[in-house]
CSV table of C-alpha atoms in Angstrom, one decimal:
chain,number,residue,atom,x,y,z
T,1,MET,CA,0.1,0.0,0.1
T,2,THR,CA,2.8,2.4,0.9
T,3,ILE,CA,4.6,1.8,-2.5
T,4,LEU,CA,1.1,2.4,-4.2
T,5,ILE,CA,0.9,5.7,-2.5
T,6,LEU,CA,4.5,6.7,-3.3
T,7,PHE,CA,4.5,5.9,-6.9
T,8,GLY,CA,0.8,6.5,-7.5
T,9,SER,CA,1.0,10.0,-6.2
T,10,PHE,CA,4.2,10.7,-8.1
T,11,ILE,CA,2.8,9.6,-11.3
T,12,LEU,CA,-0.4,11.6,-10.8
T,13,LEU,CA,1.3,14.7,-9.8
T,14,MET,CA,3.7,14.4,-13.0
T,15,LEU,CA,0.6,14.0,-15.2
T,16,LEU,CA,-0.9,17.0,-13.6
T,17,GLY,CA,2.2,18.9,-14.9
T,18,LEU,CA,4.0,19.6,-11.5
T,19,PRO,CA,7.8,20.1,-11.7
T,20,ILE,CA,9.7,16.9,-11.1
T,21,GLY,CA,11.3,18.0,-8.0
T,22,ILE,CA,7.9,19.4,-6.3
T,23,ALA,CA,6.2,15.9,-7.5
T,24,LEU,CA,8.8,14.0,-5.8
T,25,GLY,CA,8.8,16.0,-2.6
T,26,SER,CA,4.9,16.0,-2.6
T,27,ALA,CA,4.7,12.3,-3.1
T,28,SER,CA,7.2,11.6,-0.2
T,29,ILE,CA,5.3,13.9,2.2
T,30,LEU,CA,1.9,12.2,1.4
T,31,THR,CA,3.5,8.9,1.8
T,32,ILE,CA,5.0,9.9,5.1
T,33,LEU,CA,1.7,11.3,6.4
T,34,SER,CA,0.0,7.8,5.7
T,35,LEU,CA,2.6,6.2,7.9
T,36,PRO,CA,2.0,6.4,11.7
T,37,PHE,CA,5.5,5.6,12.5
T,38,LEU,CA,7.0,8.5,10.5
T,39,SER,CA,6.9,12.3,10.9
T,40,LEU,CA,7.7,15.2,8.5
T,41,GLU,CA,11.0,15.4,10.2
T,42,PHE,CA,12.0,12.2,8.1
T,43,PHE,CA,11.4,14.4,5.0
T,44,THR,CA,13.2,17.4,6.4
T,45,LEU,CA,16.2,15.5,7.3
T,46,GLY,CA,16.3,13.7,4.0
T,47,LEU,CA,16.0,17.1,2.1
T,48,ILE,CA,18.8,18.5,4.3
T,49,SER,CA,21.2,15.5,4.1
T,50,GLY,CA,20.6,15.4,0.4
T,51,LEU,CA,21.7,18.9,-0.2
T,52,ASN,CA,24.5,18.8,2.4
T,53,SER,CA,27.1,17.4,0.0
T,54,PHE,CA,30.4,19.0,-0.7
T,55,THR,CA,30.5,17.3,-4.0
T,56,LEU,CA,27.2,18.9,-5.1
T,57,LEU,CA,29.1,22.3,-5.1
T,58,ALA,CA,30.6,21.1,-8.2
T,59,VAL,CA,27.3,21.0,-9.9
T,60,ILE,CA,26.9,24.7,-9.1
T,61,LEU,CA,30.3,25.7,-10.0
T,62,PHE,CA,30.5,23.7,-13.3
T,63,THR,CA,27.2,25.3,-14.4
T,64,LEU,CA,28.4,28.8,-13.7
T,65,ALA,CA,31.7,28.0,-15.5
T,66,GLY,CA,29.9,26.7,-18.6
T,67,ASN,CA,27.8,29.7,-18.8
T,68,LEU,CA,30.8,32.0,-18.6
T,69,MET,CA,32.6,30.1,-21.2
T,70,SER,CA,29.8,30.0,-23.7
T,71,GLN,CA,29.4,33.8,-23.5
T,72,GLY,CA,33.0,34.7,-23.2
T,73,GLY,CA,34.4,33.9,-26.6
T,74,ILE,CA,35.8,30.5,-25.7
T,75,SER,CA,33.5,28.5,-28.0
T,76,ASP,CA,34.5,30.7,-31.1
T,77,ARG,CA,38.2,30.0,-30.5
T,78,LEU,CA,37.6,26.2,-30.3
T,79,LEU,CA,35.6,26.4,-33.5
T,80,LYS,CA,38.5,28.1,-35.3
T,81,VAL,CA,40.8,25.3,-34.2
T,82,ALA,CA,38.3,22.8,-35.6
T,83,TYR,CA,38.0,24.4,-38.9
T,84,ALA,CA,41.9,24.8,-39.3
T,85,PHE,CA,42.2,20.9,-38.7
T,86,PHE,CA,39.0,19.6,-40.3
T,87,GLY,CA,37.4,22.4,-42.4
T,88,ASN,CA,38.5,21.0,-45.9
T,89,THR,CA,38.1,17.4,-45.2
T,90,LYS,CA,35.3,15.2,-46.6
T,91,GLY,CA,32.1,16.1,-44.6
T,92,GLY,CA,34.3,18.8,-43.1
T,93,LEU,CA,31.8,21.0,-41.6
T,94,GLY,CA,30.0,18.0,-39.9
T,95,THR,CA,33.3,16.8,-38.5
T,96,VAL,CA,34.0,20.4,-37.4
T,97,THR,CA,30.7,20.4,-35.6
T,98,ILE,CA,31.2,17.1,-33.8
T,99,ILE,CA,34.7,17.9,-32.8
T,100,ALA,CA,33.6,21.4,-31.5
T,101,CYS,CA,30.9,19.7,-29.5
T,102,LEU,CA,33.6,17.4,-28.0
T,103,PHE,CA,35.9,20.3,-27.1
T,104,PHE,CA,33.0,22.5,-25.6
T,105,ALA,CA,31.7,19.3,-23.7
T,106,ALA,CA,35.1,19.0,-22.0
T,107,ILE,CA,34.5,22.4,-20.5
T,108,SER,CA,30.8,22.9,-20.1
T,109,GLY,CA,29.5,19.8,-18.4
T,110,THR,CA,26.0,20.0,-19.8
T,111,GLY,CA,24.2,19.1,-23.1
T,112,SER,CA,22.0,22.1,-23.6
T,113,ALA,CA,24.9,24.6,-23.2
T,114,THR,CA,27.0,22.6,-25.8
T,115,VAL,CA,23.8,22.8,-28.2
T,116,ALA,CA,23.4,26.4,-27.7
T,117,ALA,CA,26.9,27.4,-28.0
T,118,ILE,CA,27.9,25.4,-31.1
T,119,GLY,CA,24.5,25.3,-32.9
T,120,LEU,CA,24.4,29.2,-33.0
T,121,ALA,CA,27.4,29.1,-35.0
T,122,MET,CA,27.5,25.9,-37.0
T,123,ILE,CA,23.9,25.3,-38.1
T,124,PRO,CA,23.8,28.5,-40.3
T,125,ALA,CA,27.5,27.7,-41.5
T,126,MET,CA,26.4,24.2,-42.6
T,127,VAL,CA,23.3,25.3,-44.3
T,128,LYS,CA,25.1,28.0,-46.1
T,129,ASN,CA,27.3,25.3,-47.4
T,130,GLY,CA,24.7,23.0,-48.8
T,131,TYR,CA,23.8,20.9,-45.7
T,132,ASP,CA,20.0,20.2,-45.2
T,133,LYS,CA,18.8,22.4,-42.2
T,134,PRO,CA,17.1,19.6,-40.3
T,135,TYR,CA,20.1,17.3,-40.8
T,136,ALA,CA,22.5,20.0,-39.5
T,137,GLY,CA,20.2,20.7,-36.5
T,138,ALA,CA,19.8,16.8,-35.8
T,139,MET,CA,23.6,16.6,-35.8
T,140,VAL,CA,24.2,19.3,-33.3
T,141,ALA,CA,21.4,18.1,-31.1
T,142,THR,CA,23.0,14.5,-31.0
T,143,ALA,CA,26.5,15.6,-30.6
T,144,GLY,CA,25.4,18.1,-27.8
T,145,GLY,CA,24.7,14.9,-25.8
T,146,LEU,CA,28.5,14.6,-25.5
T,147,GLY,CA,28.1,17.3,-23.0
T,148,VAL,CA,27.1,14.8,-20.2
T,149,MET,CA,29.3,12.0,-21.4
T,150,ILE,CA,32.8,13.8,-21.6
T,151,PRO,CA,34.1,14.9,-18.1
T,152,PRO,CA,33.6,17.1,-16.3
T,153,SER,CA,29.9,16.3,-16.4
T,154,VAL,CA,27.2,17.5,-14.0
T,155,VAL,CA,25.2,14.2,-14.6
T,156,MET,CA,28.2,12.1,-13.7
T,157,ILE,CA,28.6,14.0,-10.5
T,158,VAL,CA,24.8,13.4,-9.6
T,159,TYR,CA,25.2,9.8,-10.4
T,160,ALA,CA,28.3,9.5,-8.3
T,161,VAL,CA,26.6,11.0,-5.3
T,162,THR,CA,23.4,8.9,-5.7
T,163,ALA,CA,25.4,5.6,-6.3
T,164,GLY,CA,28.0,6.2,-3.6
T,165,VAL,CA,30.9,5.9,-6.3
T,166,SER,CA,33.9,8.2,-6.8
T,167,VAL,CA,33.4,11.3,-9.0
T,168,THR,CA,36.9,11.0,-10.2
T,169,SER,CA,36.3,7.3,-11.3
T,170,MET,CA,33.3,8.5,-13.2
T,171,PHE,CA,35.3,11.2,-15.1
T,172,ILE,CA,37.9,8.7,-16.0
T,173,ALA,CA,35.4,6.1,-17.1
T,174,GLY,CA,33.6,8.7,-19.4
T,175,ILE,CA,36.6,9.6,-21.6
T,176,VAL,CA,36.9,6.5,-23.9
T,177,PRO,CA,33.0,6.1,-24.2
T,178,GLY,CA,32.7,9.9,-25.1
T,179,LEU,CA,35.4,9.5,-27.9
T,180,VAL,CA,33.7,6.3,-29.1
T,181,VAL,CA,30.3,7.9,-29.4
T,182,ALA,CA,31.9,11.0,-31.2
T,183,ALA,CA,33.8,8.7,-33.6
T,184,ILE,CA,30.6,6.8,-34.5
T,185,LEU,CA,28.8,10.2,-35.1
T,186,ILE,CA,31.7,11.5,-37.4
T,187,ILE,CA,31.7,8.1,-39.3
T,188,TYR,CA,28.0,8.3,-39.9
T,189,ASN,CA,28.3,12.0,-41.1
T,190,LEU,CA,31.2,10.9,-43.6
T,191,PHE,CA,28.9,8.4,-45.1
T,192,GLN,CA,26.3,11.1,-45.5
T,193,SER,CA,28.5,13.9,-46.5
T,194,LYS,CA,28.4,13.0,-50.2
T,195,GLN,CA,25.1,14.6,-50.6
T,196,PHE,CA,26.2,17.8,-48.8
T,197,ASP,CA,29.0,20.3,-49.2
T,198,SER,CA,27.8,21.2,-52.6
T,199,LYS,CA,28.8,24.7,-52.0
T,200,LYS,CA,31.9,23.9,-50.1
T,201,GLN,CA,33.7,26.8,-48.7
T,202,HIS,CA,37.4,26.8,-48.6
T,203,PHE,CA,39.2,27.1,-45.2
T,204,ASP,CA,42.8,27.8,-44.6
T,205,THR,CA,44.1,24.5,-43.3
T,206,SER,CA,47.8,25.3,-43.8
T,207,TRP,CA,50.1,24.6,-40.8
T,208,GLY,CA,50.4,28.3,-40.4
T,209,ALA,CA,46.6,28.6,-39.9
T,210,LYS,CA,46.6,25.5,-37.7
T,211,LEU,CA,49.4,27.2,-35.5
T,212,THR,CA,47.6,30.5,-35.5
T,213,ALA,CA,44.3,28.9,-34.4
T,214,ILE,CA,46.0,26.8,-31.7
T,215,ASN,CA,47.9,30.0,-30.4
T,216,ASP,CA,44.7,32.1,-30.3
T,217,ALA,CA,42.8,29.3,-28.5
T,218,LYS,CA,45.7,28.1,-26.3
T,219,LEU,CA,44.2,29.3,-23.0
T,220,SER,CA,40.7,27.9,-23.9
T,221,LEU,CA,42.5,24.5,-24.7
T,222,LEU,CA,44.2,24.7,-21.5
T,223,MET,CA,41.0,24.7,-19.5
T,224,PRO,CA,40.0,21.1,-19.8
T,225,ILE,CA,43.8,20.0,-19.3
T,226,LEU,CA,43.9,22.3,-16.2
T,227,VAL,CA,40.6,21.0,-14.8
T,228,LEU,CA,40.8,17.4,-15.5
T,229,GLY,CA,44.6,17.1,-15.0
T,230,GLY,CA,44.2,18.6,-11.6
T,231,ILE,CA,41.6,15.9,-10.7
T,232,TYR,CA,43.5,13.1,-12.2
T,233,SER,CA,46.6,13.9,-10.7
T,234,GLY,CA,45.0,14.2,-7.1
T,235,VAL,CA,46.1,17.9,-6.9
T,236,VAL,CA,42.5,19.0,-6.4
T,237,THR,CA,39.0,17.3,-5.8
T,238,PRO,CA,36.4,17.5,-8.4
T,239,THR,CA,34.5,20.3,-6.4
T,240,GLU,CA,37.8,22.3,-6.1
T,241,SER,CA,38.4,21.8,-9.9
T,242,ALA,CA,34.8,23.2,-10.6
T,243,ALA,CA,35.9,26.4,-8.6
T,244,VAL,CA,39.2,26.4,-10.7
T,245,ALA,CA,37.0,26.2,-13.8
T,246,ALA,CA,34.7,29.0,-12.8
T,247,VAL,CA,37.6,31.4,-11.9
T,248,PHE,CA,39.5,30.5,-14.9
T,249,GLY,CA,36.6,31.1,-17.2
T,250,PHE,CA,35.8,34.3,-15.6
T,251,VAL,CA,39.3,35.6,-15.8
T,252,LEU,CA,39.5,34.4,-19.5
T,253,SER,CA,36.4,35.9,-20.6
T,254,VAL,CA,36.4,39.3,-18.8
T,255,PHE,CA,40.1,40.3,-18.6
T,256,VAL,CA,41.9,38.3,-21.4
T,257,TYR,CA,39.6,38.1,-24.2
T,258,LYS,CA,37.4,41.0,-23.1
T,259,GLU,CA,34.5,39.6,-24.9
T,260,LEU,CA,32.3,39.4,-21.7
T,261,SER,CA,31.5,42.7,-19.8
T,262,ILE,CA,31.8,42.4,-16.2
T,263,LYS,CA,28.3,44.0,-16.0
T,264,ARG,CA,26.8,41.0,-17.5
T,265,VAL,CA,28.4,38.7,-15.0
T,266,PRO,CA,25.7,39.1,-12.2
T,267,LYS,CA,23.0,38.2,-14.7
T,268,ILE,CA,25.0,35.2,-15.7
T,269,ILE,CA,25.3,34.2,-11.9
T,270,LEU,CA,21.5,34.6,-11.6
T,271,GLU,CA,20.8,32.4,-14.7
T,272,SER,CA,23.0,29.7,-13.3
T,273,ALA,CA,21.6,29.8,-9.8
T,274,LEU,CA,18.0,29.6,-11.3
T,275,LEU,CA,19.3,26.5,-13.5
T,276,VAL,CA,20.9,24.8,-10.7
T,277,SER,CA,18.1,25.3,-8.2
T,278,SER,CA,15.8,23.0,-10.1
T,279,VAL,CA,18.6,20.4,-10.0
T,280,LEU,CA,19.1,20.8,-6.3
T,281,ILE,CA,15.4,20.5,-5.6
T,282,ILE,CA,15.3,17.2,-7.6
T,283,VAL,CA,18.4,15.9,-5.7
T,284,GLY,CA,17.1,16.9,-2.2
T,285,ALA,CA,13.6,15.6,-2.6
T,286,SER,CA,14.8,12.4,-4.1
T,287,VAL,CA,16.7,11.5,-1.0
T,288,ALA,CA,13.4,11.1,1.0
T,289,PHE,CA,11.8,9.5,-1.9
T,290,GLY,CA,14.7,7.0,-2.0
T,291,ARG,CA,14.6,6.4,1.9
T,292,ILE,CA,11.0,5.5,1.8
T,293,MET,CA,11.7,2.9,-0.9
T,294,ALA,CA,14.6,1.6,1.2
T,295,LEU,CA,12.3,1.2,4.2
T,296,GLU,CA,10.0,-0.8,2.2
T,297,ASN,CA,12.8,-2.8,0.7
T,298,VAL,CA,11.8,-1.9,-2.9
T,299,PRO,CA,15.3,-2.1,-4.7
T,300,THR,CA,15.9,-5.5,-3.2
T,301,ILE,CA,12.4,-6.8,-4.2
T,302,ILE,CA,12.8,-5.4,-7.7
T,303,ALA,CA,16.4,-6.9,-8.0
T,304,ASN,CA,15.2,-10.4,-6.8
T,305,PHE,CA,12.2,-10.2,-9.1
T,306,VAL,CA,14.3,-9.5,-12.2
T,307,ILE,CA,16.9,-12.1,-11.3
T,308,ASN,CA,14.1,-14.8,-10.7
T,309,LEU,CA,12.7,-13.9,-14.1
T,310,THR,CA,16.0,-14.6,-15.8
T,311,GLU,CA,19.6,-15.0,-14.9
T,312,ASN,CA,20.8,-14.2,-18.5
T,313,LYS,CA,23.0,-11.1,-18.2
T,314,ILE,CA,22.5,-10.2,-21.8
T,315,LEU,CA,18.7,-10.3,-21.6
T,316,ILE,CA,18.7,-8.2,-18.2
T,317,LEU,CA,21.0,-5.5,-19.5
T,318,LEU,CA,18.9,-5.1,-22.8
T,319,SER,CA,15.9,-4.8,-20.7
T,320,ILE,CA,17.4,-2.1,-18.6
T,321,ASN,CA,18.6,-0.3,-21.7
T,322,LEU,CA,15.1,-0.4,-23.0
T,323,LEU,CA,13.7,0.9,-19.8
T,324,LEU,CA,16.1,3.7,-19.7
T,325,LEU,CA,15.5,4.6,-23.4
T,326,ILE,CA,11.8,4.8,-22.7
T,327,VAL,CA,12.2,6.8,-19.4
T,328,GLY,CA,14.6,9.3,-21.1
T,329,THR,CA,11.9,10.2,-23.6
T,330,PHE,CA,9.7,11.7,-20.9
T,331,LEU,CA,11.8,12.3,-17.7
T,332,GLU,CA,14.5,14.7,-17.3
T,333,THR,CA,18.1,13.2,-17.0
T,334,LEU,CA,18.9,14.1,-13.5
T,335,ALA,CA,15.5,13.1,-12.2
T,336,ALA,CA,15.9,9.7,-14.0
T,337,ILE,CA,19.3,9.3,-12.4
T,338,VAL,CA,18.2,9.9,-8.9
T,339,ILE,CA,15.2,7.9,-9.1
T,340,LEU,CA,16.3,4.8,-10.9
T,341,THR,CA,19.9,4.4,-9.7
T,342,PRO,CA,18.7,3.1,-6.1
T,343,ILE,CA,16.2,0.7,-7.9
T,344,LEU,CA,18.5,-0.7,-10.9
T,345,LEU,CA,21.9,-0.6,-9.2
T,346,PRO,CA,21.2,-3.6,-7.0
T,347,VAL,CA,20.2,-5.6,-9.9
T,348,VAL,CA,23.3,-5.1,-12.0
T,349,VAL,CA,25.6,-5.5,-8.9
T,350,GLN,CA,24.0,-9.0,-8.5
T,351,LEU,CA,25.2,-9.6,-12.1
T,352,ASN,CA,28.8,-8.4,-11.2
T,353,VAL,CA,28.4,-5.3,-13.4
T,354,ASP,CA,30.7,-2.6,-12.1
T,355,PRO,CA,28.9,0.3,-10.6
T,356,VAL,CA,30.9,2.9,-12.6
T,357,HIS,CA,30.5,1.2,-15.8
T,358,PHE,CA,26.7,0.9,-15.0
T,359,GLY,CA,26.8,4.7,-14.5
T,360,ILE,CA,28.2,5.3,-18.0
T,361,VAL,CA,25.6,3.0,-19.5
T,362,MET,CA,22.9,5.0,-17.8
T,363,ILE,CA,24.2,8.3,-18.7
T,364,VAL,CA,24.6,7.1,-22.5
T,365,ASN,CA,21.0,6.0,-22.5
T,366,LEU,CA,19.8,9.1,-20.9
T,367,ALA,CA,21.7,11.2,-23.4
T,368,ILE,CA,19.8,9.4,-26.3
T,369,GLY,CA,16.7,10.6,-24.5
T,370,PHE,CA,18.2,14.3,-25.2
T,371,VAL,CA,17.2,13.7,-28.9
T,372,THR,CA,14.2,11.3,-28.7
T,373,PRO,CA,10.8,13.0,-29.3
T,374,PRO,CA,8.5,13.9,-28.1
T,375,LEU,CA,10.4,15.6,-25.3
T,376,GLY,CA,14.2,15.6,-26.3
T,377,ALA,CA,15.6,18.7,-24.5
T,378,ASN,CA,18.3,19.1,-27.1
T,379,LEU,CA,15.9,19.0,-30.1
T,380,PHE,CA,14.1,21.7,-28.6
T,381,MET,CA,17.3,23.7,-28.1
T,382,ALA,CA,18.5,22.9,-31.7
T,383,ALA,CA,15.1,23.9,-33.2
T,384,GLN,CA,15.3,27.1,-31.3
T,385,VAL,CA,18.9,28.2,-32.2
T,386,GLY,CA,18.6,26.8,-35.7
T,387,ASN,CA,15.0,28.2,-36.5
T,388,ILE,CA,14.0,24.7,-37.5
T,389,LYS,CA,10.5,23.2,-37.2
T,390,TYR,CA,10.5,20.6,-34.5
T,391,GLU,CA,8.5,18.0,-36.6
T,392,HIS,CA,11.2,18.4,-39.2
T,393,LEU,CA,14.0,17.9,-36.6
T,394,SER,CA,12.2,14.8,-35.2
T,395,ARG,CA,12.3,13.0,-38.4
T,396,ALA,CA,15.9,14.0,-39.3
T,397,VAL,CA,17.2,12.8,-36.0
T,398,ILE,CA,16.1,9.1,-36.4
T,399,PRO,CA,19.3,8.0,-38.1
T,400,TRP,CA,21.4,9.9,-35.6
T,401,ILE,CA,19.6,8.0,-32.8
T,402,ILE,CA,20.3,4.6,-34.5
T,403,ALA,CA,24.0,5.5,-34.7
T,404,MET,CA,23.8,6.3,-30.9
T,405,LEU,CA,22.1,3.1,-30.1
T,406,PHE,CA,24.9,1.2,-31.9
T,407,ALA,CA,27.5,3.0,-29.6
T,408,LEU,CA,25.3,2.2,-26.7
T,409,MET,CA,25.5,-1.5,-27.4
T,410,LEU,CA,29.3,-1.4,-27.7
T,411,ILE,CA,29.5,0.5,-24.3
T,412,THR,CA,27.0,-1.9,-22.6
T,413,PHE,CA,28.5,-5.2,-23.6
T,414,ILE,CA,32.3,-4.1,-23.8
T,415,PRO,CA,32.9,-3.0,-20.2
T,416,THR,CA,36.7,-2.3,-21.0
T,417,ILE,CA,35.6,0.7,-23.0
T,418,SER,CA,34.4,2.4,-19.7
T,419,LEU,CA,36.9,0.8,-17.3
T,420,LEU,CA,40.1,0.9,-19.5
T,421,PHE,CA,41.8,3.4,-17.3
T,422,LEU,CA,40.4,2.1,-14.1
T,423,SER,CA,41.8,-1.4,-14.3
């Protein structure tokens, strides 16, 4: 009965259109009120303990750093580097776009910021050079998912907090899978590029141009090295590295490149705070929600139920992937992480799946949800920045989703891809 109240009220509140964090908290409160042995202090303590996390500071700081970078001229310089190296290759503009998303993902930590920063520059450029507009928008929307796969990633931090694993391990594990996804997207674009580039623009790709672009962007390129190198070397924690990224992004954008007015910084801070606040509400409310599930032994019951249905590891992982793909079409990524991790992690642990590897599998699944209609967040962002009709974009993204599914299968069933640098 308790579980019926918990999940029933949560689903009902979601259908009524309440924000996910509010729906989680309200469902938890309703369930607590129905239990005589619990009081609202249980919810309050869960909310406080969920937010009282040093690691979660990294979410706030990386979000701020990403906003500063996207508006401070850093993305433009990264694009020039990509143009200098890949601009005149077959399918060059598509390759430039995906590589630029890869670069920006390594400093932004979010998918939507990557789509906005790269899409504003690259969608018009691709269309000008003969690319179909929905195809270009679908490419940017899909490649924007690299923002949560390549470290530093806000989603990785939230998974690490929820699953009780190391943030540093998650960051290390995300490098190769992110590169694999990027490579598959580039290969797909190369096969499609023969029908585009009909008005191919010539870029200066001489070694002089390459060196000039690298020199101009050297401080931008230094940022991921500084942030990730500090983490992997043990000099700073992931949270401290987020602070380094925010300060470095501020100094670079305001005082070095001088493309961001210091008067705009308070507005950026406010925008970042509003963006992060919804994330923190979800995380805090999910703790009480998860504790009620733990009291009712829900994760163990579900794990035993799945294992009793079949002990075939491949079938179980395929089923979990299917569940995550479906959930990703209608549930916000961070909410899916904090709700489903306590339920699914015990299942895969019984199958001897490494929790870090499973975290990468979850994140890739939910990144596909970014571009899966009807509620793909990256699709909406790409449609907005590229001035593309959503229904046209939804059709154009289907082949890209298939390419992502191929990458997902590789990452799911070849754990070495995620655990290569952790073994």
